[in-house]
Coordinates of C-alpha atoms in Angstrom, one line a residue:
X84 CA 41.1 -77.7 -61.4
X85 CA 43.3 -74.8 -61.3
X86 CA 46.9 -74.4 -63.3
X87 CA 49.1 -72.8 -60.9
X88 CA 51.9 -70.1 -61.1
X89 CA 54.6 -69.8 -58.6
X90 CA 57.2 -66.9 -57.9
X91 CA 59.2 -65.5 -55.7
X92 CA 57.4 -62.1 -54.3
X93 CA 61.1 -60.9 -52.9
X94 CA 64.4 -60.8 -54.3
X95 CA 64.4 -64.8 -54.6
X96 CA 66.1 -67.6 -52.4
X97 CA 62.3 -67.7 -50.4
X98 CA 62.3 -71.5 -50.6
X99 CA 60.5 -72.0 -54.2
X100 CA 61.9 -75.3 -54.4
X101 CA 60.6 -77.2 -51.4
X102 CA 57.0 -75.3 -52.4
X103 CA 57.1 -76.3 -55.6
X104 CA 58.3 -79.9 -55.2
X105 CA 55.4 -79.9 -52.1
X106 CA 52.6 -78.9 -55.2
X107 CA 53.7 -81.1 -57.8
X108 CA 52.5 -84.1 -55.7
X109 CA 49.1 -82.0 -57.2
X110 CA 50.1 -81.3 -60.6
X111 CA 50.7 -83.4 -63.6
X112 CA 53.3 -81.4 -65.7
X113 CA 55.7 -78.7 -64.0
X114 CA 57.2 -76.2 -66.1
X115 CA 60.1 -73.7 -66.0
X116 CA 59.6 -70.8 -67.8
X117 CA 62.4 -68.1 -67.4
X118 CA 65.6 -67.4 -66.0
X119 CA 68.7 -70.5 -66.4
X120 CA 71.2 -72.3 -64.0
X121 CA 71.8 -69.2 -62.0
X122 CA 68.4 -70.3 -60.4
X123 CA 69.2 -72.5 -57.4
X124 CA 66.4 -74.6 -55.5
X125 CA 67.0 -77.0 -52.7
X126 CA 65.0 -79.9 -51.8
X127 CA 64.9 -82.4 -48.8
X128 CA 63.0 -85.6 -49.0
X129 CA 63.2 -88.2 -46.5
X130 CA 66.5 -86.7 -45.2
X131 CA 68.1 -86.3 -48.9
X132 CA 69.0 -82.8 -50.5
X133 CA 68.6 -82.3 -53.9
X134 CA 70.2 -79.1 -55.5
X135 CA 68.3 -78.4 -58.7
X136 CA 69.5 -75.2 -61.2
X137 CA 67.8 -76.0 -64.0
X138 CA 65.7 -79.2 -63.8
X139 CA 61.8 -78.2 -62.7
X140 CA 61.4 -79.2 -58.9
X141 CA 58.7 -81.7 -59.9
X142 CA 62.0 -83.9 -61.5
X143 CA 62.4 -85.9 -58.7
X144 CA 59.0 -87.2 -58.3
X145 CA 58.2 -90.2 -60.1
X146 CA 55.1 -89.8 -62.7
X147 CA 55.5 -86.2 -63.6
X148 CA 56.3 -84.4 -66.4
X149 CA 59.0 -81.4 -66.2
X150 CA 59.1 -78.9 -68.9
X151 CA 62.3 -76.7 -70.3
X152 CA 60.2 -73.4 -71.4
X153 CA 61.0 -71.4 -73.9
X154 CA 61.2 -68.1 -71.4
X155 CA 64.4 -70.3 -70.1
X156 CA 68.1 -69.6 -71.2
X157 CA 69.5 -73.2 -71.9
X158 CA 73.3 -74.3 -70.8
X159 CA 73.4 -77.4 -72.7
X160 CA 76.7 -78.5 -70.7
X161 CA 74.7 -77.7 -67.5
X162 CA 71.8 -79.1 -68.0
X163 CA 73.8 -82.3 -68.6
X164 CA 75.6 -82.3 -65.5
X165 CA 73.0 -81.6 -63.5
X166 CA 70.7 -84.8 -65.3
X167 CA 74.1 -86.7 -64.3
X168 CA 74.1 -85.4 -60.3
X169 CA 71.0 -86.9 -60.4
X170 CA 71.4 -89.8 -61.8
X171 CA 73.8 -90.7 -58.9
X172 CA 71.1 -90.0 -56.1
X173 CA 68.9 -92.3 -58.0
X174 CA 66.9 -90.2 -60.0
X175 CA 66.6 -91.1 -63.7
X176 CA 65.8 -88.4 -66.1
X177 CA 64.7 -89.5 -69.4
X178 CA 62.7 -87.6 -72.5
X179 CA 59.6 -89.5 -70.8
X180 CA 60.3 -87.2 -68.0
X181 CA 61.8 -84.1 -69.5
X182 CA 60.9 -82.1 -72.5
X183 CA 63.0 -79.1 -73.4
X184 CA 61.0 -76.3 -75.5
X185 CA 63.3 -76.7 -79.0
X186 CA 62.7 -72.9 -79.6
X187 CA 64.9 -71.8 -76.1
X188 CA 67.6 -70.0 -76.5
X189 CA 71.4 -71.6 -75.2
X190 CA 74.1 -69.7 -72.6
X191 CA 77.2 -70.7 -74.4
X192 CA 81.2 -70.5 -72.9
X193 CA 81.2 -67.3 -74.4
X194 CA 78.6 -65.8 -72.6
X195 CA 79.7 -66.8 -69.0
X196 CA 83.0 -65.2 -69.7
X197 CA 81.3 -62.4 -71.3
X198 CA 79.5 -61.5 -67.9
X199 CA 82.7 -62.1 -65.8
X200 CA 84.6 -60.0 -67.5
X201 CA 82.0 -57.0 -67.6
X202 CA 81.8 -57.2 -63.5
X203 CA 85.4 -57.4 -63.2
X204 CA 85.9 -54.3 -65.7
X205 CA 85.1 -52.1 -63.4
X206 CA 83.7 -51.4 -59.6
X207 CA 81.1 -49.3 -61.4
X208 CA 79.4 -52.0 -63.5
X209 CA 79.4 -54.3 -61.1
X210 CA 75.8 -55.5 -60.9
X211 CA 76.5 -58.4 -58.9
X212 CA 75.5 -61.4 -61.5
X213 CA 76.3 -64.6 -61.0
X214 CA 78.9 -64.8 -64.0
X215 CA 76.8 -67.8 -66.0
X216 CA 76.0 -66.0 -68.5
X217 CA 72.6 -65.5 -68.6
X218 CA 72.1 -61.6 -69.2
X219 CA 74.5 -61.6 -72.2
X220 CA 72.6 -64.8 -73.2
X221 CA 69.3 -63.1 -73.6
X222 CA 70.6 -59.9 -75.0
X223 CA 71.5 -62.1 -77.8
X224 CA 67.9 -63.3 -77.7
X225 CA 66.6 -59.8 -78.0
X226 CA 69.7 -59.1 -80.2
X227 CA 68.1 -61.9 -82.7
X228 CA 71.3 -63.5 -82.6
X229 CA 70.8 -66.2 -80.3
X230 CA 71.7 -70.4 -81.2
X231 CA 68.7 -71.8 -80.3
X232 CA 68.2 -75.8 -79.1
X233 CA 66.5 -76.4 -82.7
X234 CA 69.6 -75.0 -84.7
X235 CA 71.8 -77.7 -83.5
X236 CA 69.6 -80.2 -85.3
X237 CA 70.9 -78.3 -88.5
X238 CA 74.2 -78.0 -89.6
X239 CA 73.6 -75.4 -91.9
X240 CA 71.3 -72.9 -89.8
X241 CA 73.9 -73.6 -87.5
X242 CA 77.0 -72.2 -89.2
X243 CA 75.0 -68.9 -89.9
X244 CA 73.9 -68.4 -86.6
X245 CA 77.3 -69.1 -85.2
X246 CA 78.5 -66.3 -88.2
X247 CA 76.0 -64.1 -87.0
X248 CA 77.0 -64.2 -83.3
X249 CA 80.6 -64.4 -83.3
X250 CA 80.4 -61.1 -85.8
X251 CA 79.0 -59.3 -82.7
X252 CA 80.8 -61.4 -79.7
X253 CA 84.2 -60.7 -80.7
X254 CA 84.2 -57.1 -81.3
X255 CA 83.1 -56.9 -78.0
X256 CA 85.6 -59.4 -76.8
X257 CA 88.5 -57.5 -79.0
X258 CA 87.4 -54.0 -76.9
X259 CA 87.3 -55.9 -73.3
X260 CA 91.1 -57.4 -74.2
X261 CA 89.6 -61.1 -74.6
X262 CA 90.9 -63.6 -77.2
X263 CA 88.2 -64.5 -80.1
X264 CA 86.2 -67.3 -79.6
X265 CA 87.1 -69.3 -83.5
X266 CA 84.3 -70.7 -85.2
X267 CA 85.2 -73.7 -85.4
X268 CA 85.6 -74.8 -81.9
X269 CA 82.2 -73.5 -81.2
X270 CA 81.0 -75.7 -83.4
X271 CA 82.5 -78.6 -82.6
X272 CA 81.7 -77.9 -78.9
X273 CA 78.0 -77.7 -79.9
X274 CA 78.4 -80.7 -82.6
X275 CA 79.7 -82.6 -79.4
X276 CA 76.9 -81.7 -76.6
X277 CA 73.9 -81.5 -79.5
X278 CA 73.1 -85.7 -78.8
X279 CA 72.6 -85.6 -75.3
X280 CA 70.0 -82.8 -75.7
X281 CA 68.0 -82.9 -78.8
X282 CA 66.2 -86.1 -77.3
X283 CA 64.7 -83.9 -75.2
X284 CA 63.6 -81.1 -77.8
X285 CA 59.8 -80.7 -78.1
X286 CA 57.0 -78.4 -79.2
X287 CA 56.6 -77.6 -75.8
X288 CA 53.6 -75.1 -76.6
X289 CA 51.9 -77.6 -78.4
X290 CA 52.4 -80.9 -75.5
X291 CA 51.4 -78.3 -73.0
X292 CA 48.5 -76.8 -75.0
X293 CA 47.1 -80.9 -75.6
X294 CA 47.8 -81.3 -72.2
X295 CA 45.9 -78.5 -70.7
X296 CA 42.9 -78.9 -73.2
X297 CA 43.0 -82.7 -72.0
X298 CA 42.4 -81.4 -68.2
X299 CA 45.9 -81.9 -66.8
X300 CA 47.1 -79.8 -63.9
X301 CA 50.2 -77.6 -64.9
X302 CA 52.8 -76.2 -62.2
X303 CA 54.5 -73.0 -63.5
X304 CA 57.9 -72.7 -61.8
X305 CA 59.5 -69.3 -61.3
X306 CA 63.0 -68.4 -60.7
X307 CA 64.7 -65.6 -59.0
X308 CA 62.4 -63.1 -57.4
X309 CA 60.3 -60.2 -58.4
X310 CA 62.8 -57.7 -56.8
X311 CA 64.8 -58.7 -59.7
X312 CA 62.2 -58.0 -62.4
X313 CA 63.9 -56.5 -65.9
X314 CA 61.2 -54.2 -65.6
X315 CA 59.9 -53.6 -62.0
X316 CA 62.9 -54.5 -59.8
X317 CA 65.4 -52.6 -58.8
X318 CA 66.7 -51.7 -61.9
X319 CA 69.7 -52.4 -63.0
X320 CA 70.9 -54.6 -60.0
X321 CA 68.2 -57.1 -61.6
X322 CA 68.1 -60.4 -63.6
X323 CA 67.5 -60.1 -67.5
X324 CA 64.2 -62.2 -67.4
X325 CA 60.6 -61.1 -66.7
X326 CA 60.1 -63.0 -63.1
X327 CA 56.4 -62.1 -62.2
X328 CA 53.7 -64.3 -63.2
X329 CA 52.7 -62.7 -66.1
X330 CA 55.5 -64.5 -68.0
X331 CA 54.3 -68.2 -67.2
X332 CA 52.5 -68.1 -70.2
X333 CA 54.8 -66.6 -72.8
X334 CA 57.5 -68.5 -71.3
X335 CA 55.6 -71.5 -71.9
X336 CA 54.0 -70.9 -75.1
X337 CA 50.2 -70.4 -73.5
X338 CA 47.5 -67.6 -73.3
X339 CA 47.2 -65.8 -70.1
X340 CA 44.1 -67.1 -69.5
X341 CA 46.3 -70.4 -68.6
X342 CA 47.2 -69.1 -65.5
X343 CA 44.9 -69.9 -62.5
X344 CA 46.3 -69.1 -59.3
X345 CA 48.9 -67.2 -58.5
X346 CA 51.2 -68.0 -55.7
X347 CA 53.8 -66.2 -54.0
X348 CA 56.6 -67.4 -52.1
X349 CA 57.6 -65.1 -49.1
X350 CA 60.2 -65.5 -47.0
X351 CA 59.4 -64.5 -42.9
X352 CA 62.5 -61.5 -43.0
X353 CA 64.3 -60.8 -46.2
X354 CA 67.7 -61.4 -48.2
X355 CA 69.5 -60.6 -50.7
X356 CA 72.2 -61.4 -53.1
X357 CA 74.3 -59.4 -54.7
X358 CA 74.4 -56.2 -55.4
X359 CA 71.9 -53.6 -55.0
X360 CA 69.3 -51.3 -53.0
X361 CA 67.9 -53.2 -49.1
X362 CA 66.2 -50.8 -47.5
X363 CA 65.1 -53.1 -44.3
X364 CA 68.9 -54.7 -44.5
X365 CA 70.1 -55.1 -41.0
X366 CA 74.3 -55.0 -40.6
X367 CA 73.8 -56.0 -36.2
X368 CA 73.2 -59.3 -34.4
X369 CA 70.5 -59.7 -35.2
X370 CA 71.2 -60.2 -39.0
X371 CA 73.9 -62.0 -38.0
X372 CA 71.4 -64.3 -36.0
X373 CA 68.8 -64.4 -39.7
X374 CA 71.8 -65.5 -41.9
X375 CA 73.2 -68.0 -39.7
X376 CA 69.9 -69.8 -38.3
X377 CA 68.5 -69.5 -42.2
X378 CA 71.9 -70.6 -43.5
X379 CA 71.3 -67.9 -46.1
X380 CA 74.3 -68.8 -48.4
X381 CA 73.2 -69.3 -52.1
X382 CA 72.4 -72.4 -53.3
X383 CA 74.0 -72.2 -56.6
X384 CA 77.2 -70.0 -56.1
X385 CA 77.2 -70.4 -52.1
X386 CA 77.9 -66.3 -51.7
X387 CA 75.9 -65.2 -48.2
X388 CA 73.1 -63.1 -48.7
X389 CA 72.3 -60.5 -47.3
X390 CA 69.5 -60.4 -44.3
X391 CA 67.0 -57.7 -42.8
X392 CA 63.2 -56.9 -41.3
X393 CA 60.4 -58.5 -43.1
X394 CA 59.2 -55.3 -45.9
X395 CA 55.6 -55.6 -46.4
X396 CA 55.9 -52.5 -48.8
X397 CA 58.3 -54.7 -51.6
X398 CA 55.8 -57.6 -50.3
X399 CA 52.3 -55.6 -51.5
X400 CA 53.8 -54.2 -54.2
X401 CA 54.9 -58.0 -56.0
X402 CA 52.1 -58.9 -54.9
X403 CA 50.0 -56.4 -57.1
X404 CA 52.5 -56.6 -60.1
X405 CA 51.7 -60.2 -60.2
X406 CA 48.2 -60.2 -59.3
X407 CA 49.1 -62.9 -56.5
X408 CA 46.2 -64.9 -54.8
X409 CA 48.1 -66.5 -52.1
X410 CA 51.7 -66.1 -50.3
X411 CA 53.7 -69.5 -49.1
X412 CA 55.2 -68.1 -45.9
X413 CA 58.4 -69.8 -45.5
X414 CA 61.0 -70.0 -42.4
X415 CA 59.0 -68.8 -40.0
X416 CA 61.1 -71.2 -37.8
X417 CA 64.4 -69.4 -38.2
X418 CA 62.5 -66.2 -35.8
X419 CA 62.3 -68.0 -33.1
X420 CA 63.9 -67.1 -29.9
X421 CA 64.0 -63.8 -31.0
X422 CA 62.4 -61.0 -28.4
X423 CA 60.7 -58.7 -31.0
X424 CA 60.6 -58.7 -34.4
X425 CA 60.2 -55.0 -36.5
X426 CA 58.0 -55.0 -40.0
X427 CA 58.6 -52.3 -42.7
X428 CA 55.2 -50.4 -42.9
X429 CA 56.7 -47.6 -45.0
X430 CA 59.6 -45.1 -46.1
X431 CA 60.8 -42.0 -45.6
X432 CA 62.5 -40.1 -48.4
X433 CA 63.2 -36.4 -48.4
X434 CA 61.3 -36.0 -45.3
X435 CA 57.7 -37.8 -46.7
X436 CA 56.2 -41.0 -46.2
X437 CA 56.0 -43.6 -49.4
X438 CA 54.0 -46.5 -49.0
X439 CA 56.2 -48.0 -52.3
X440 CA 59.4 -48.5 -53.8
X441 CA 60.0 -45.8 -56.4
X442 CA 61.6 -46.9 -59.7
X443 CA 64.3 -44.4 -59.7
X444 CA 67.5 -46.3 -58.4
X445 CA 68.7 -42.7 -56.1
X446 CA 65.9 -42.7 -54.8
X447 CA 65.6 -46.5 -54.1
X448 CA 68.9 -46.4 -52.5
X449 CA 67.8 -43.5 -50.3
X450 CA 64.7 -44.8 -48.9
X451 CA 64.9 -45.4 -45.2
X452 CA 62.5 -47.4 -43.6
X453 CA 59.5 -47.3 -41.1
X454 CA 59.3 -50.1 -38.7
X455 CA 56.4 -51.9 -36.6
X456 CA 57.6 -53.4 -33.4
X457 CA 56.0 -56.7 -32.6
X458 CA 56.3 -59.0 -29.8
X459 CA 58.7 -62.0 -30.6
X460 CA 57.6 -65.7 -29.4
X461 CA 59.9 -68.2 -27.5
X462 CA 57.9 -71.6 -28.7
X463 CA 59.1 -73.6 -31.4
X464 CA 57.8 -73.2 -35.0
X465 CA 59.8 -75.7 -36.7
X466 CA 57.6 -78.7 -38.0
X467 CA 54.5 -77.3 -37.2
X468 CA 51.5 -78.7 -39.2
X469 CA 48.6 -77.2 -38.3
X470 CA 47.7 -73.4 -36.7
X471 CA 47.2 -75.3 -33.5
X472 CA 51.0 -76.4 -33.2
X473 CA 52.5 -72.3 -33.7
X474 CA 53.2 -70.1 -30.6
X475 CA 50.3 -67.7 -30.5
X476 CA 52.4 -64.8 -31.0
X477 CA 53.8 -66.6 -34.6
X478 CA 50.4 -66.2 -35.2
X479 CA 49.6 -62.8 -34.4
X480 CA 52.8 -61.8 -36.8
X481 CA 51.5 -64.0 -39.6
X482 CA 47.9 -62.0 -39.6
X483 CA 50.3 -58.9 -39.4
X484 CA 51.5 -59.8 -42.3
X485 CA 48.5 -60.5 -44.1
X486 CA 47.2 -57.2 -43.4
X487 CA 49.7 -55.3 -44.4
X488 CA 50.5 -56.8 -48.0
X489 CA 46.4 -57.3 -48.0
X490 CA 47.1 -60.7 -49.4
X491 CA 46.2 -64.1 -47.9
X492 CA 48.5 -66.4 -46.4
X493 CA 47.4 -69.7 -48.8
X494 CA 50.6 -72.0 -47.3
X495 CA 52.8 -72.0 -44.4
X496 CA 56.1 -73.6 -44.4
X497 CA 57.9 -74.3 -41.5
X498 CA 61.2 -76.8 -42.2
X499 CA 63.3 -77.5 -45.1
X500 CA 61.1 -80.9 -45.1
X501 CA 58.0 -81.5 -47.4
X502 CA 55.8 -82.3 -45.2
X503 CA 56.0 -79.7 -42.7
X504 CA 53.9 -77.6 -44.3
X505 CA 50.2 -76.0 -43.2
X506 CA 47.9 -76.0 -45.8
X507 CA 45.0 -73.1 -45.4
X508 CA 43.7 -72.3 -49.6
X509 CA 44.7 -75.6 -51.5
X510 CA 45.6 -73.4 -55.0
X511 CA 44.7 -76.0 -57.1
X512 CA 41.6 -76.1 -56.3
X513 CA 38.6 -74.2 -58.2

């Protein structure tokens, strides 16, 4: 059987969650492996929401193992209250449930207030983060500076890494008029959270390695979206993680090869948080209409997002850059009712045609796009479970779609719920 990989093929918030959670009835381990608690996912089962930032979807199945990657940035003091939300819905999370790769890197106080006060510097480096933390959490990864899960497990290793970081922290926190973080405190704030975490550290590489050589189905779980790729999204209004599929393995500590199918999560229209380049964004009703019916409002910091056309150009090129086998279409329902629907097909910049998104950010945010008129449907979508149950015309736009991004629709999703979900290429499967 297949190991699968999922990510968002937009600019995230598709509805990775409810796919994820819907697959890991499938899978034996499901593993995180980038981003950190600016990643919201939202599940319903049986008429209960779960809000998970951190946590794997697969945590609130029973039976499954959920893995902490070593691609992830780690807020210990998040991750902790986030175990303990859980705990009061009735989900018990345990280290027979959870592993946490020891080799991740942590988001500390510092870091949050770090990227808060960088957007609030200035209106011109505003990016639009959400202020946890997490880019100024893996510079200090790349910086080779980072406190990692391990150190806190040495007292020692951790007093030099806490030297090593505050030497470069508060200089920058001296030029940005903040007060210095003391040694001290830091540690003791680590020294306080370390024992409700390190029963969780693992060799994650090596239990997933065992695991995959003894024939057990693993879930790769993706955050954010590849619009927000450090590398091919829409640089710099990005996150600081790689977010296509090509980082399941060294977030995870496996070869490539690892990685079976790909699948990408695809929302019917498109949003956006934060700051940034839309080209399909829509600022009339019928945006209005999208953000209300989809109640697009972030799941972890509850800002609204931003709502336009479906863009088949962003949509067939993250699907390329991730080598994508299969799309989950997801809230097909919230179209309904409407009397035509418009697809990006292409832009126009400088007076010629692109059939992509050019990496230059003028030029992004000059693009204009090239819409397809298509006939809307008045039948319901919601709940549907099989092709038989959609409005003909729902139909008609999903092979659209197919065509245009020239990738397969493998799952269609059509409520918040688990179950209501149409199954056409199972991607576990050889």
């Amino acid at each position: 059987m297949a190991n699968v990989a999922v990510i968002g093929a937009q600019w995230g918030d598709e509805g990775k969650g409810k796919i994820v959670d819907w697959l890991s009835e499938r899978a034996d381990i499901i593993a995180r492996f980038q981003g950190g608690h600016n990643a919201g996912h939202t599940l319903v089962i049986d008429g209960v929401t779960y809000k998970l930032s951190l946590l794997p979807s697969g945590i609130v199945r029973g039976g499954k193992l959920s893995v902490i990657g070593n691609g992830v940035v780690l807020d210990p003091w998040a991750l902790v209250a986030e175990i303990g939300r859980l705990k009061e819905q009735g989900v018990e999370v345990t280290p027979d449930n959870l592993l946490v790769a020891e080799n991740a890197a942590l988001i500390l106080p510092l870091h949050g207030e770090l990227d808060r006060a960088r957007e609030a510097s200035s209106e011109a480096a505003r990016i639009g983060t959400t202020g946890r933390g997490i880019g100024p959490a893996y510079e200090d990864k790349a910086g080779r500076r980072a406190i990692r899960v391990a150190d806190l497990a040495d007292a020692a290793t951790l007093d030099a890494r806490i030297e090593r970081l505050l030497t470069h922290h508060n200089a920058l926190r001296r030029g940005l008029g903040l007060e210095e973080v003391e040694p001290g405190a830091l540690k003791a704030a680590l020294t306080t959270i370390a024992p409700r975490i390190l029963p969780f550290a693992a060799p994650v590489w090596k239990v997933l390695n065992e695991a995959r050589r003894a024939g057990r189905r693993i879930l790769f779980e993706g955050a954010q979206g590849s619009l927000l790729d450090v590398d091919f999204g829409t640089y710099p209004y990005v996150t600081s993680s790689t977010t296509l599929a090509g980082a399941a393995a060294a977030g995870t500590g496996l070869g490539p090869s690892a990685v079976g199918f790909v699948l990408g999560i695809v929302k019917a229209y498109t949003t956006r948080v934060g700051e940034g380049p839309f080209p399909a964004e829509l600022h009339d009703d019928v945006g209005e209409w999208l953000r209300d019916k989809g109640h697009e409002r972030g799941t972890v910091t509850g800002r609204i997002r931003r709502c336009g056309w479906f863009d088949a150009v962003l949509v067939r090129q993250t699907c390329a850059l991730s080598g994508v086998n299969g799309i989950a279409l997801t809230k097909m329902d919230v179209l309904d009712g409407l009397p035509e629907l418009k697809i990006c097909t292409g832009y126009e910049l400088d007076g010629k045609r692109l059939d992509y998104l050019p990496s230059a950010a003028d030029e992004q945010a000059r693009v204009t796009p090239v819409y397809e008129v298509i006939e809307g449907w008045q039948g319901s979508t919601a709940g549907a479970r099989s092709w038989a149950d959609l409005p003909a015309q729902a139909v008609k736009y999903v092979r659209r779609i197919e065509e245009l991004i020239q990738c397969p629709v493998a799952l269609l999703s059509t409520s918040p719920e688990r179950d209501d979900t149409i199954l056409v290429t199972d991607p576990f499967a050889d």
